[in-house]
Structures are given as structure tokens and as C-alpha cells.
PDB file of C-alpha atoms in Angstrom:
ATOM      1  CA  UNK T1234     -67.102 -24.637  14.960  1.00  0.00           C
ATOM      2  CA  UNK T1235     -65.978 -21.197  16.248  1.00  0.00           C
ATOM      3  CA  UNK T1236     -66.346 -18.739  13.915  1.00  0.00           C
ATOM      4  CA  UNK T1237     -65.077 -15.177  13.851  1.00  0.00           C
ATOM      5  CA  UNK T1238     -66.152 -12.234  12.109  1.00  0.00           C
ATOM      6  CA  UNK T1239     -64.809  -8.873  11.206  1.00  0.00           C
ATOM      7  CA  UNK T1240     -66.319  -6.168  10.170  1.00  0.00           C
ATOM      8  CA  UNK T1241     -65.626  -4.146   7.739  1.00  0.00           C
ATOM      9  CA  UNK T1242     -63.601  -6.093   5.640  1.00  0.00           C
ATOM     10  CA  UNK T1243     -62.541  -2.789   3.612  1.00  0.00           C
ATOM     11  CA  UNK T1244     -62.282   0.598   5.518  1.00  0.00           C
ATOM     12  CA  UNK T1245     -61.058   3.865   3.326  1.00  0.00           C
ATOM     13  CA  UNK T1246     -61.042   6.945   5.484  1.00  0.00           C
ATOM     14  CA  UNK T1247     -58.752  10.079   5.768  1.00  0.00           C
ATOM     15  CA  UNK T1248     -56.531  11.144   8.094  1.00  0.00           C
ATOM     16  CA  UNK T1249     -57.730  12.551  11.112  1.00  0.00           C
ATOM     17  CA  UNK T1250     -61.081  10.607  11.139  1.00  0.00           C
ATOM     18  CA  UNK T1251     -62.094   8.552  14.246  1.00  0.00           C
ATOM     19  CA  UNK T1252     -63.239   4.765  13.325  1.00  0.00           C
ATOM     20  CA  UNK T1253     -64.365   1.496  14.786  1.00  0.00           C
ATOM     21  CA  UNK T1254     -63.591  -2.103  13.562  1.00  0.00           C
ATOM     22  CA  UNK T1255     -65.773  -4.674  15.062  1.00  0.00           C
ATOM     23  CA  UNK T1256     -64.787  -8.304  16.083  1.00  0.00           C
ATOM     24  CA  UNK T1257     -68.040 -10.550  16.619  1.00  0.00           C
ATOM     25  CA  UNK T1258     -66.967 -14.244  17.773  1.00  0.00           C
ATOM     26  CA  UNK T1259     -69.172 -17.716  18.563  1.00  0.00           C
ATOM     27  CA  UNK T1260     -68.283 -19.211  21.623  1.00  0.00           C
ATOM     28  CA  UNK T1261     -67.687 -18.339  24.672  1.00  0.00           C
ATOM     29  CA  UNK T1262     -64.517 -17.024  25.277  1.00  0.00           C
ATOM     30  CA  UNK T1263     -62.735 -14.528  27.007  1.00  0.00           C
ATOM     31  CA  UNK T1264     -59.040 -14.427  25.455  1.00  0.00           C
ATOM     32  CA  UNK T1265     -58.891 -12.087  22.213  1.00  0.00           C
ATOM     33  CA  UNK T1266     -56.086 -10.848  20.440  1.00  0.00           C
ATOM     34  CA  UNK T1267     -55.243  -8.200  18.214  1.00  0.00           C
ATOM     35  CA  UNK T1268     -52.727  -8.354  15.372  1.00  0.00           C
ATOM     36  CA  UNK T1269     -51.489  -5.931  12.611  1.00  0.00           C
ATOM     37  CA  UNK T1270     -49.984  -6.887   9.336  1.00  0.00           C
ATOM     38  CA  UNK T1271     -48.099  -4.834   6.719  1.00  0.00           C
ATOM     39  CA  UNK T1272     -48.755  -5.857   3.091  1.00  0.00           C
ATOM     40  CA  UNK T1273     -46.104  -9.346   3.013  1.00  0.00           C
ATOM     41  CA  UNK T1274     -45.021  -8.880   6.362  1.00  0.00           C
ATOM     42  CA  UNK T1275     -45.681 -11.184   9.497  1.00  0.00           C
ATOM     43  CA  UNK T1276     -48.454 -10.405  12.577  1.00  0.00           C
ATOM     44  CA  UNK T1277     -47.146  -7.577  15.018  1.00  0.00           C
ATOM     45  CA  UNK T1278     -49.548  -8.099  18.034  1.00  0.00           C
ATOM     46  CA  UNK T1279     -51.264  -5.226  19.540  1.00  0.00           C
ATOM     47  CA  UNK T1280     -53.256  -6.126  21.898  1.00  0.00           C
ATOM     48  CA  UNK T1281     -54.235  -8.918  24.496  1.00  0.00           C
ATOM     49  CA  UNK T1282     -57.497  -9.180  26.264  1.00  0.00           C
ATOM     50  CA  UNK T1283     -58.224 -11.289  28.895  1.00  0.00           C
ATOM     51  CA  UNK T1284     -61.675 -10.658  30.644  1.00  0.00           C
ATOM     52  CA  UNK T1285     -64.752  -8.801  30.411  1.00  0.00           C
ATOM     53  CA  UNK T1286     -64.328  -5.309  30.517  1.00  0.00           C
ATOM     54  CA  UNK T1287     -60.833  -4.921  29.428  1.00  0.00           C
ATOM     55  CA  UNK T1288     -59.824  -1.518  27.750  1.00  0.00           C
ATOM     56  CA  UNK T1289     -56.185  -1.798  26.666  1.00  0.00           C
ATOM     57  CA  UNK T1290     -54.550   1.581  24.494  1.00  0.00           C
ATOM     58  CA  UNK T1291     -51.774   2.144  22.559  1.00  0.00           C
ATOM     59  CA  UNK T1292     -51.282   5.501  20.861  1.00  0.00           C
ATOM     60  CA  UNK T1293     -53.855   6.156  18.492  1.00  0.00           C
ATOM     61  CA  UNK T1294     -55.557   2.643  19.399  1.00  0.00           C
ATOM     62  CA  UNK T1295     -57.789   1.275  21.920  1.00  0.00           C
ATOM     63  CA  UNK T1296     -59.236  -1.943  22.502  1.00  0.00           C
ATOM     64  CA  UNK T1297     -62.333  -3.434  24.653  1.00  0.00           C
ATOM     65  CA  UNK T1298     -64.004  -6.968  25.380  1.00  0.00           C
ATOM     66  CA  UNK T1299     -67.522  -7.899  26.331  1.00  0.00           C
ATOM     67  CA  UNK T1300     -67.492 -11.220  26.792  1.00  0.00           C
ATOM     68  CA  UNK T1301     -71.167 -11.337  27.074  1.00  0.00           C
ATOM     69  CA  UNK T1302     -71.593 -10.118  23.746  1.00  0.00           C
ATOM     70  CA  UNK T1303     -68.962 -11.679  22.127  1.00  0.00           C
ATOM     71  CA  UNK T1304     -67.452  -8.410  20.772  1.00  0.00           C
ATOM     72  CA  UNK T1305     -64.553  -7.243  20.779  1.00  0.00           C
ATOM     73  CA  UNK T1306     -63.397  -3.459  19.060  1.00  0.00           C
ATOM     74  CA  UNK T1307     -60.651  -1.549  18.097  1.00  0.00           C
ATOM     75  CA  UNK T1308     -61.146   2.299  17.753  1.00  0.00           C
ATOM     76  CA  UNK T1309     -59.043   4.497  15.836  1.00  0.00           C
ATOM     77  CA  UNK T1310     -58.490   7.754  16.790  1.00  0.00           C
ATOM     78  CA  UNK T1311     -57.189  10.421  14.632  1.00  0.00           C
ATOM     79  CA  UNK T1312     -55.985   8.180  12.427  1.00  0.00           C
ATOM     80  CA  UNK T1313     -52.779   8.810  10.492  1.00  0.00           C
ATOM     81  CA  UNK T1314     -51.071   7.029   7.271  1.00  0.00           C
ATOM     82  CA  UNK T1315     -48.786   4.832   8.829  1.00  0.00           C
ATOM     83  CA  UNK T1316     -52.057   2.829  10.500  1.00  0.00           C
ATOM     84  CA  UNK T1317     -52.742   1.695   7.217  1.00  0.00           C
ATOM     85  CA  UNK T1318     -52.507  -2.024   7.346  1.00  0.00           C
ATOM     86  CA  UNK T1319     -54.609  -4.943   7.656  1.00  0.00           C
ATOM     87  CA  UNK T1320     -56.091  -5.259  11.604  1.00  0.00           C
ATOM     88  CA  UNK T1321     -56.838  -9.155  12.614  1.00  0.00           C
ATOM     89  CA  UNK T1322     -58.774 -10.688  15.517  1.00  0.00           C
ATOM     90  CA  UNK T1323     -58.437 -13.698  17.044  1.00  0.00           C
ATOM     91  CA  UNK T1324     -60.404 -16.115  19.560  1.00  0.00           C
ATOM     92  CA  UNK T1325     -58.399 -18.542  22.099  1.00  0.00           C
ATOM     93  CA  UNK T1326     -61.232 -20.506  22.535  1.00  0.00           C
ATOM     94  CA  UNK T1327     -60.400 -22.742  25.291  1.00  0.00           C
ATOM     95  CA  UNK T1328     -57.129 -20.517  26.923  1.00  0.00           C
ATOM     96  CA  UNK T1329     -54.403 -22.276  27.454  1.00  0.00           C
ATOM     97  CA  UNK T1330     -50.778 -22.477  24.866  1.00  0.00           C
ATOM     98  CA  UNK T1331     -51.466 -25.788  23.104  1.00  0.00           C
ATOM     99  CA  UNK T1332     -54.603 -24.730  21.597  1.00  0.00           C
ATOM    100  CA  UNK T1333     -54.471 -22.750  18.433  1.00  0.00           C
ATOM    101  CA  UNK T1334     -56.185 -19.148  17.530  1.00  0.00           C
ATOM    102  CA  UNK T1335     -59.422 -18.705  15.397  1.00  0.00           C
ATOM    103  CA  UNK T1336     -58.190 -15.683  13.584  1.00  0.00           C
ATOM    104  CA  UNK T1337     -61.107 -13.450  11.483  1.00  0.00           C
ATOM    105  CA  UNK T1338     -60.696 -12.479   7.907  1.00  0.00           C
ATOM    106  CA  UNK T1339     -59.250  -9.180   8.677  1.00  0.00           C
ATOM    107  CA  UNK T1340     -60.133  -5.681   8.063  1.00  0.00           C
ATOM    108  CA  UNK T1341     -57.517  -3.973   4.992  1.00  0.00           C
ATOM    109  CA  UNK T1342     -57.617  -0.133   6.369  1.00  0.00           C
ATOM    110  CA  UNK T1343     -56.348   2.118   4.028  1.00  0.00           C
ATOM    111  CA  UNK T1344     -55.816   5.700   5.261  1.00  0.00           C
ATOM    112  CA  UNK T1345     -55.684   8.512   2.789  1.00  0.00           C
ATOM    113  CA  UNK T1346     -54.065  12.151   3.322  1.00  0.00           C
TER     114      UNK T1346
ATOM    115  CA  UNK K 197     -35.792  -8.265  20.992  1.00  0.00           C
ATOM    116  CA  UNK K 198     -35.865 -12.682  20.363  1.00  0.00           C
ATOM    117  CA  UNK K 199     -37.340 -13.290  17.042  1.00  0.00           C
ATOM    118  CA  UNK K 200     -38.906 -16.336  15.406  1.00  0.00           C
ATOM    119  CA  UNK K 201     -36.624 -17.200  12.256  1.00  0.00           C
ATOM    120  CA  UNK K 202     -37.786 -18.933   9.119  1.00  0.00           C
ATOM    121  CA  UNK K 203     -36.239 -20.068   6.410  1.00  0.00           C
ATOM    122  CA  UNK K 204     -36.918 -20.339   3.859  1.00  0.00           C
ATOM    123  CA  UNK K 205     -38.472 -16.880   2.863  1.00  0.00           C
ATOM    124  CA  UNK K 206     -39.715 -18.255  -0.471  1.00  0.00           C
ATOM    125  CA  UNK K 207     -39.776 -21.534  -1.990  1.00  0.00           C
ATOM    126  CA  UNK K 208     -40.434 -23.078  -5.040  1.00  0.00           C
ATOM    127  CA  UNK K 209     -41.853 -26.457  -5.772  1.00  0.00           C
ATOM    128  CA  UNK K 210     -43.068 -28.416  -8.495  1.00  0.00           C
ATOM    129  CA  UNK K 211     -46.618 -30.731  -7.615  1.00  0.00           C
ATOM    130  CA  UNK K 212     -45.760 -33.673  -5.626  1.00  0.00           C
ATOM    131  CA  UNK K 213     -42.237 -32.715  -4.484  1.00  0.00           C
ATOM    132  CA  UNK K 214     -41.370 -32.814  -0.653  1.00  0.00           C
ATOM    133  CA  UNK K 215     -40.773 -29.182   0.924  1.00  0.00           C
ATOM    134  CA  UNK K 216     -39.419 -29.172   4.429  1.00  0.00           C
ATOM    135  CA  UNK K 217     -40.486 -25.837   6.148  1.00  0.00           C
ATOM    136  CA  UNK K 218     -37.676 -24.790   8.973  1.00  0.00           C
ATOM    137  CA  UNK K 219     -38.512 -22.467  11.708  1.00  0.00           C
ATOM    138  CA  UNK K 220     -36.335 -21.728  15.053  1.00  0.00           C
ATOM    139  CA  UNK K 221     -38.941 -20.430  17.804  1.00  0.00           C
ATOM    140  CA  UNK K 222     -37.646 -18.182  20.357  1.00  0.00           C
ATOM    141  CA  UNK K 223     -35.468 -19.973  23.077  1.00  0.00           C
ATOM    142  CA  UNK K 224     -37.487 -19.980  25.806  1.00  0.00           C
ATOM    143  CA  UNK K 225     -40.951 -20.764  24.420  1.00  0.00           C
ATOM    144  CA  UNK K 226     -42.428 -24.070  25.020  1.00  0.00           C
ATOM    145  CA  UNK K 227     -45.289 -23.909  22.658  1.00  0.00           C
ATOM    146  CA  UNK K 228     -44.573 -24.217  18.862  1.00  0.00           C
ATOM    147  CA  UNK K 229     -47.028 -23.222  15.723  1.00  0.00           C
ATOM    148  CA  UNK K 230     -47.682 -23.366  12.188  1.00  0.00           C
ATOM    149  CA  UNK K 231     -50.217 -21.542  10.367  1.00  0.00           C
ATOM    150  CA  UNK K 232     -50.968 -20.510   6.759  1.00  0.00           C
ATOM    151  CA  UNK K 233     -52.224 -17.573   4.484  1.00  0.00           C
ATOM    152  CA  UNK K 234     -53.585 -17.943   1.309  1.00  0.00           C
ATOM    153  CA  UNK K 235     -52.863 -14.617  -0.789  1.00  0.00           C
ATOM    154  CA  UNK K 236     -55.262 -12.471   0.514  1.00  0.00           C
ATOM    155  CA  UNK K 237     -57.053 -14.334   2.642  1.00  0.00           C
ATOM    156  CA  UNK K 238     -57.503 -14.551   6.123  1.00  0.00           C
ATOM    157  CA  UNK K 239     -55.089 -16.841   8.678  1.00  0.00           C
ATOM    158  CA  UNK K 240     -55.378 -20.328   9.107  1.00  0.00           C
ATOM    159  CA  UNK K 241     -54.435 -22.665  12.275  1.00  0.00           C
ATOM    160  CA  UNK K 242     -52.615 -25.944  10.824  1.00  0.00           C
ATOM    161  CA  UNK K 243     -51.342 -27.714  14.317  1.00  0.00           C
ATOM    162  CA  UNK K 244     -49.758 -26.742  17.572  1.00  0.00           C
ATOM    163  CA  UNK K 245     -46.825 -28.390  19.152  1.00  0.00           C
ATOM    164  CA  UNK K 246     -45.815 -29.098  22.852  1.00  0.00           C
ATOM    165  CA  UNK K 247     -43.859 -30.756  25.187  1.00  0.00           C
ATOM    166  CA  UNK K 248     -42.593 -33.023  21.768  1.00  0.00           C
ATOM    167  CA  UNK K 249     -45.852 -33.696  20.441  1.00  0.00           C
ATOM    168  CA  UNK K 250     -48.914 -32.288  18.777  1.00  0.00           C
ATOM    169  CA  UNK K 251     -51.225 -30.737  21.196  1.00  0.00           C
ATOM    170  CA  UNK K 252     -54.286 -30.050  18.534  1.00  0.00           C
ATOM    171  CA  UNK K 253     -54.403 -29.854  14.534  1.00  0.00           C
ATOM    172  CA  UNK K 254     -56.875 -28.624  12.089  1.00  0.00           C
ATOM    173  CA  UNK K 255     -58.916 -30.358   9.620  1.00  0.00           C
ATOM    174  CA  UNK K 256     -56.128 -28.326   7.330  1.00  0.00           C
ATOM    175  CA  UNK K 257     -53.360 -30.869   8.512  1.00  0.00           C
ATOM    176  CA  UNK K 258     -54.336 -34.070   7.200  1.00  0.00           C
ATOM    177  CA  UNK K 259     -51.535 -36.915   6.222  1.00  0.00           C
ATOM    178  CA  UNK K 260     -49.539 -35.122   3.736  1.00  0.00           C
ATOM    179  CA  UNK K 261     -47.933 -32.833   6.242  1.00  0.00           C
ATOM    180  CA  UNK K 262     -45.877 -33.296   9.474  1.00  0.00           C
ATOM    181  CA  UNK K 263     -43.869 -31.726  12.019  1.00  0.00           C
ATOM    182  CA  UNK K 264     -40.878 -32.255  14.209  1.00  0.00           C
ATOM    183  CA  UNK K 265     -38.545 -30.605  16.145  1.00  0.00           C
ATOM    184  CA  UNK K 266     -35.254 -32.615  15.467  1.00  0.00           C
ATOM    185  CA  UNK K 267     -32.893 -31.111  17.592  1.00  0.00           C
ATOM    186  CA  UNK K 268     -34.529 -28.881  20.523  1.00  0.00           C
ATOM    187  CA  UNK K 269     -33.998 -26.092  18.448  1.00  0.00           C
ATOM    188  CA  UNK K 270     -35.410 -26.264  15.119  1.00  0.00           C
ATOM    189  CA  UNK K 271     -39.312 -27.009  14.782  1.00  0.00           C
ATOM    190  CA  UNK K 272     -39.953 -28.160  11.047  1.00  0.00           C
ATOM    191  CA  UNK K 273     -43.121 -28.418   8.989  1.00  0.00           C
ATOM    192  CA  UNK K 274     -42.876 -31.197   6.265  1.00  0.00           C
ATOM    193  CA  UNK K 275     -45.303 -31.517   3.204  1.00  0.00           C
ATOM    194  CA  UNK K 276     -45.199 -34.980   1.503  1.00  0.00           C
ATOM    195  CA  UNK K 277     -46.353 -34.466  -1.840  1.00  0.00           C
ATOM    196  CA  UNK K 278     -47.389 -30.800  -2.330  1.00  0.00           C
ATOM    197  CA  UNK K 279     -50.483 -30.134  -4.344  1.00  0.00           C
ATOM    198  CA  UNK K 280     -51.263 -26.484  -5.917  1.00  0.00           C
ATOM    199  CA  UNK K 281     -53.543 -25.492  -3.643  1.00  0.00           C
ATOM    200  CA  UNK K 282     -50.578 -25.765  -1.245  1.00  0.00           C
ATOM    201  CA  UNK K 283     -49.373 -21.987  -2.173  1.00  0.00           C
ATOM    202  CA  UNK K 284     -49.813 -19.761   0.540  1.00  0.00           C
ATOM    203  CA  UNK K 285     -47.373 -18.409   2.765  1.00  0.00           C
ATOM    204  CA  UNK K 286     -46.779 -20.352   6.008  1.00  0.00           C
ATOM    205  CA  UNK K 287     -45.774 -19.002   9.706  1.00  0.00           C
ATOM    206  CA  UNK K 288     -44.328 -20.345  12.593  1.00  0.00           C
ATOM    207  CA  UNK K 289     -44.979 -18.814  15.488  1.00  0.00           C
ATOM    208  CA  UNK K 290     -43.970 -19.865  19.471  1.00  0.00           C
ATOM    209  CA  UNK K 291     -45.520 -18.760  22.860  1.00  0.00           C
ATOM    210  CA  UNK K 292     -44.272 -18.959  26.224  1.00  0.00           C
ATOM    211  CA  UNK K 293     -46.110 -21.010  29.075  1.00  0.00           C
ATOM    212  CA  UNK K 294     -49.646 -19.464  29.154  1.00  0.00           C
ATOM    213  CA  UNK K 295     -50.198 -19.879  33.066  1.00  0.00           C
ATOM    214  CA  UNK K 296     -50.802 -15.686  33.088  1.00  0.00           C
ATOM    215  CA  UNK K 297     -53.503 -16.729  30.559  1.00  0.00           C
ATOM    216  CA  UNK K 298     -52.380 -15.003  27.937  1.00  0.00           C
ATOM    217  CA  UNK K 299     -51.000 -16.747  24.767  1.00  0.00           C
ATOM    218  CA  UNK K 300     -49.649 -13.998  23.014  1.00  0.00           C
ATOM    219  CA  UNK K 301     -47.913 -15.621  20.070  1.00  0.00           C
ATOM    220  CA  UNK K 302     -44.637 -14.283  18.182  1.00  0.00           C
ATOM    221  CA  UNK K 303     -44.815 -14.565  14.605  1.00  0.00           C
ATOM    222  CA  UNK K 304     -41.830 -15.575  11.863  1.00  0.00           C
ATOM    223  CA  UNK K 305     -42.144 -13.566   9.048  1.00  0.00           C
ATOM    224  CA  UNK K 306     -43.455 -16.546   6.978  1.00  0.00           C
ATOM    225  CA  UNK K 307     -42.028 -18.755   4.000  1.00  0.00           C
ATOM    226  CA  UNK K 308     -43.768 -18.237   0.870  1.00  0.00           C
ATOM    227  CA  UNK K 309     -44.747 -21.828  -1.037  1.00  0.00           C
ATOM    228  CA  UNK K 310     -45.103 -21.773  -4.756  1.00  0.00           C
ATOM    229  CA  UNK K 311     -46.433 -24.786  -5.679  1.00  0.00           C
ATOM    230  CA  UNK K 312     -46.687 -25.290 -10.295  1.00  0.00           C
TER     231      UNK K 312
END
């Protein structure tokens, strides 16, 4: 059974601080995904990474994959309120569109003034 | 910007009632989703639909639920007998044809289930 793990669950921090959410996964895989939710909203994707190596960056975000480590993170950078929200990955775990994501428990980020 | 619609954005049942989830994916996707969140928990894969059939399903979607898309349009979710445990808000979501590799899904903004 994949499993997928985030870490943390619960991030605080102030604005301006620089921090790193962590996405460990169980097989091998080399699709991930990032999503974003808003407190009883739907998933916004963010980011899609297909292969070893990739960097992708949006604004104050930026996200990598190692494959061989089954790891996946998303660093904020000078983070401001309106990045509070709760930050999900998810593992494709055999590519293709029928099959359907292993998403991880989430991290809630709350950023303070 | 094509959205996934669902409808509708809150229902509530009593325990054992049919609800009939309705979702219409975007128009040029050819892979169709459910999935459910308990409050506060994390996102769970129920089935995934293509080419008029269920490609995979999770341990989640046992007998009491279904889906269908009627028309070529509409994509439905059906639960049989609802239990309590049942509450959670569901989402459709679609995806175009992943031959890039990427199966970036687009989410509907969910239907809330209330089961008493």
C-alpha cells in the first residue's frame, strides 16, 4: 500500500520567515503533485513534477523531486499571510489518467503578521 | 477558465436514504473522479472513471456506492443507503489525456454530505 507522509502536519511561523514542508512517499514513483486548499474550498494545484530533479517555482514557492529518495519539498520563501492554507502532496503511483492520487494528510500553515 | 461544477454544494440526508452526487467535468477531459474529505482530514481516492467505465476504485467504494455518466455530460456518484460515517465532503474532479505524463487534476469545489 503506498503511503504518503507530510511533514509537519502544523506549521505557525511569521511573515517573512523562510520554511520547508517535506513530502516522504513509498513506492517508486516519479509523478508528484502539489495542491493548496483554503479552509472549505476545493484543491488549487500548484505544482506538477514529473522526474528526478525537477525544480518548478511560483512566486514565493518552489518545488523539487528526488525520486531516489522519495521526497519531494516545497519551500517557502518570505512567506506572507495570504499563503496561509493547508499544502497537500500527492503520489501518481503508476502515471497514467485512470489511476487515482495517494494524497498525504496535509500540512495546515498558518502565517502570522 | 473551464471549471468542474457540482451540485449539490451541501446536502442533507437522513441514514439509509439514497443521495445522488452530480458533477459536470470540464468538456474536454476524458478522465472522471470522485474523492472524499472527512472534516479535517486528509483526501481520499474513491474510484476513477474512463472511457464509460471504472478504471480503478478504492477499498472506500464498496457496494453501496456507484457511478455513471448518464448523458456524456454529467458524471454522477450514487450512495445506496448512506450510513453516518458517510459525512464528509465529496469532489469530483476530471483530467485530460495524460500522454504528456502529467495528470494534473481539476477539482469541483465539493458537495458537503450530512448524513443524521
Amino acid at each position: 500500500e503506498l503511503k504518503v507522509e507530510q511533514n509537519p502536519l502544523f506549521l505557525s511561523m511569521q511573515e517573512g520567515k523562510n520554511y520547508t514542508i517535506y513530502c516522504n512517499y513509498s513506492t517508486t514513483s516519479d509523478r508528484l503533485y502539489w495542491y493548496r486548499q483554503d479552509p472549505g474550498k476545493s484543491l488549487e494545484s500548484l505544482f506538477v513534477l514529473l522526474s528526478n530533479g525537477a525544480v518548478k517555482q511560483e512566486g514565493r514557492l518552489m518545488a523539487s523531486l528526488d525520486t531516489k529518495a522519495r521526497l519531494s519539498t516545497l519551500h517557502i520563501t518570505a512567506a506572507v499571510h495570504d499563503l496561509s492554507a493547508t499544502y497537500f502532496c500527492a503520489v501518481d503511483p503508476l502515471g497514467g489518467g485512470a489511476d487515482g492520487l495517494t494524497f498525504g494528510k496535509g500540512t495546515h500553515l498558518i502565517i502570522q503578521p | 477558465e473551464p471549471e468542474v461544477t457540482q451540485t449539490p454544494s451541501h446536502q442533507v440526508t437522513q441514514m439509509g436514504q439514497e443521495v445522488i452526487l452530480r458533477c459536470v467535468p470540464i468538456s474536454n477531459h476524458l478522465y472522471f473522479y470522485w474523492y472524499r474529505q472527512i472534516l479535517g482530514q486528509k483526501v481520499e481516492f474513491l474510484v476513477s472513471f474512463y472511457n464509460n467505465e471504472i478504471s480503478e476504485k478504492s477499498e472506500i467504494f464498496d457496494d453501496q456506492f456507484s457511478v455513471e455518466r448518464p448523458d456524456g455530460s454529467n458524471f454522477t456518484l450514487k450512495i445506496r443507503s448512506t450510513k453516518l460515517e458517510d459525512s464528509a465532503m465529496y469532489f469530483c474532479a476530471s483530467s485530460r489525456d495524460s500522454a504528456s505524463g502529467a495528470n494534473v487534476l481539476t477539482f469541483g469545489a465539493g458537495s458537503r454530505l450530512t448524513v443524521l
